[in-house]
């Protein structure tokens, strides 16, 4: 059982490896430090979606610089 809703969401997402791979590819850093995966608003890399996808792979999300 997950400790929080974010972790629980990552556990559910882990069941869709193709979606996780797509999220990791789309939510990558731009040269200026912003996440490429956001068109409606800008968000610094790593964004919350990138954190979620990293957690879903069983990895540790990157720490923002």
Short mmCIF file of C-alpha atoms in Angstrom, two decimals:
data_model
loop_
_atom_site.label_atom_id
_atom_site.label_comp_id
_atom_site.label_asym_id
_atom_site.label_seq_id
_atom_site.Cartn_x
_atom_site.Cartn_y
_atom_site.Cartn_z
CA UNK A 1 0.00 0.00 0.00
CA UNK A 2 1.29 3.43 -0.97
CA UNK A 3 2.23 5.96 1.67
CA UNK A 4 0.56 8.86 -0.19
CA UNK A 5 -1.66 9.53 -3.21
CA UNK A 6 1.27 10.58 -5.42
CA UNK A 7 3.05 7.28 -4.80
CA UNK A 8 -0.19 5.37 -5.29
CA UNK A 9 -0.67 7.11 -8.64
CA UNK A 10 2.88 6.16 -9.65
CA UNK A 11 2.18 2.54 -8.74
CA UNK A 12 -0.90 2.56 -10.98
CA UNK A 13 1.03 4.25 -13.78
CA UNK A 14 3.73 1.57 -13.59
CA UNK A 15 1.21 -0.84 -15.11
CA UNK A 16 1.42 1.11 -18.39
CA UNK A 17 5.11 1.04 -19.36
CA UNK A 18 4.48 2.54 -22.81
CA UNK A 19 2.80 5.56 -21.21
CA UNK A 20 5.63 5.91 -18.70
CA UNK A 21 8.17 5.88 -21.54
CA UNK A 22 6.17 8.52 -23.42
CA UNK A 23 5.98 10.76 -20.35
CA UNK A 24 9.72 10.44 -19.74
CA UNK A 25 10.44 11.33 -23.37
CA UNK A 26 8.07 14.31 -23.48
CA UNK A 27 8.95 15.73 -20.06
CA UNK A 28 12.64 16.27 -20.69
CA UNK A 29 14.74 19.35 -19.99
CA UNK A 30 15.04 22.17 -22.50
CA UNK A 31 18.34 24.04 -22.82
CA UNK A 32 16.96 26.85 -20.65
CA UNK A 33 16.00 24.53 -17.76
CA UNK A 34 12.27 24.39 -18.43
CA UNK A 35 10.32 21.18 -19.07
CA UNK A 36 9.52 20.54 -22.74
CA UNK A 37 6.23 18.77 -21.93
CA UNK A 38 4.19 21.81 -20.96
CA UNK A 39 2.58 24.02 -23.57
CA UNK A 40 -0.16 25.75 -21.56
CA UNK A 41 2.17 26.83 -18.76
CA UNK A 42 5.88 26.69 -18.14
CA UNK A 43 7.26 24.48 -15.44
CA UNK A 44 10.86 23.98 -14.36
CA UNK A 45 12.48 20.63 -15.03
CA UNK A 46 11.98 18.21 -13.41
CA UNK A 47 8.26 18.83 -13.29
CA UNK A 48 5.77 16.89 -11.17
CA UNK A 49 4.81 14.67 -14.12
CA UNK A 50 8.48 13.76 -14.66
CA UNK A 51 8.74 12.93 -10.94
CA UNK A 52 5.68 10.71 -11.24
CA UNK A 53 7.04 8.87 -14.30
CA UNK A 54 10.45 8.38 -12.64
CA UNK A 55 8.76 6.98 -9.55
CA UNK A 56 6.68 4.65 -11.75
CA UNK A 57 9.88 3.15 -13.20
CA UNK A 58 11.01 2.28 -9.70
CA UNK A 59 13.68 4.92 -9.93
CA UNK A 60 14.35 7.88 -7.76
CA UNK A 61 13.06 11.17 -9.17
CA UNK A 62 15.81 13.65 -10.05
CA UNK A 63 16.47 16.42 -7.57
CA UNK A 64 15.95 19.92 -9.00
CA UNK A 65 19.18 21.86 -9.45
#
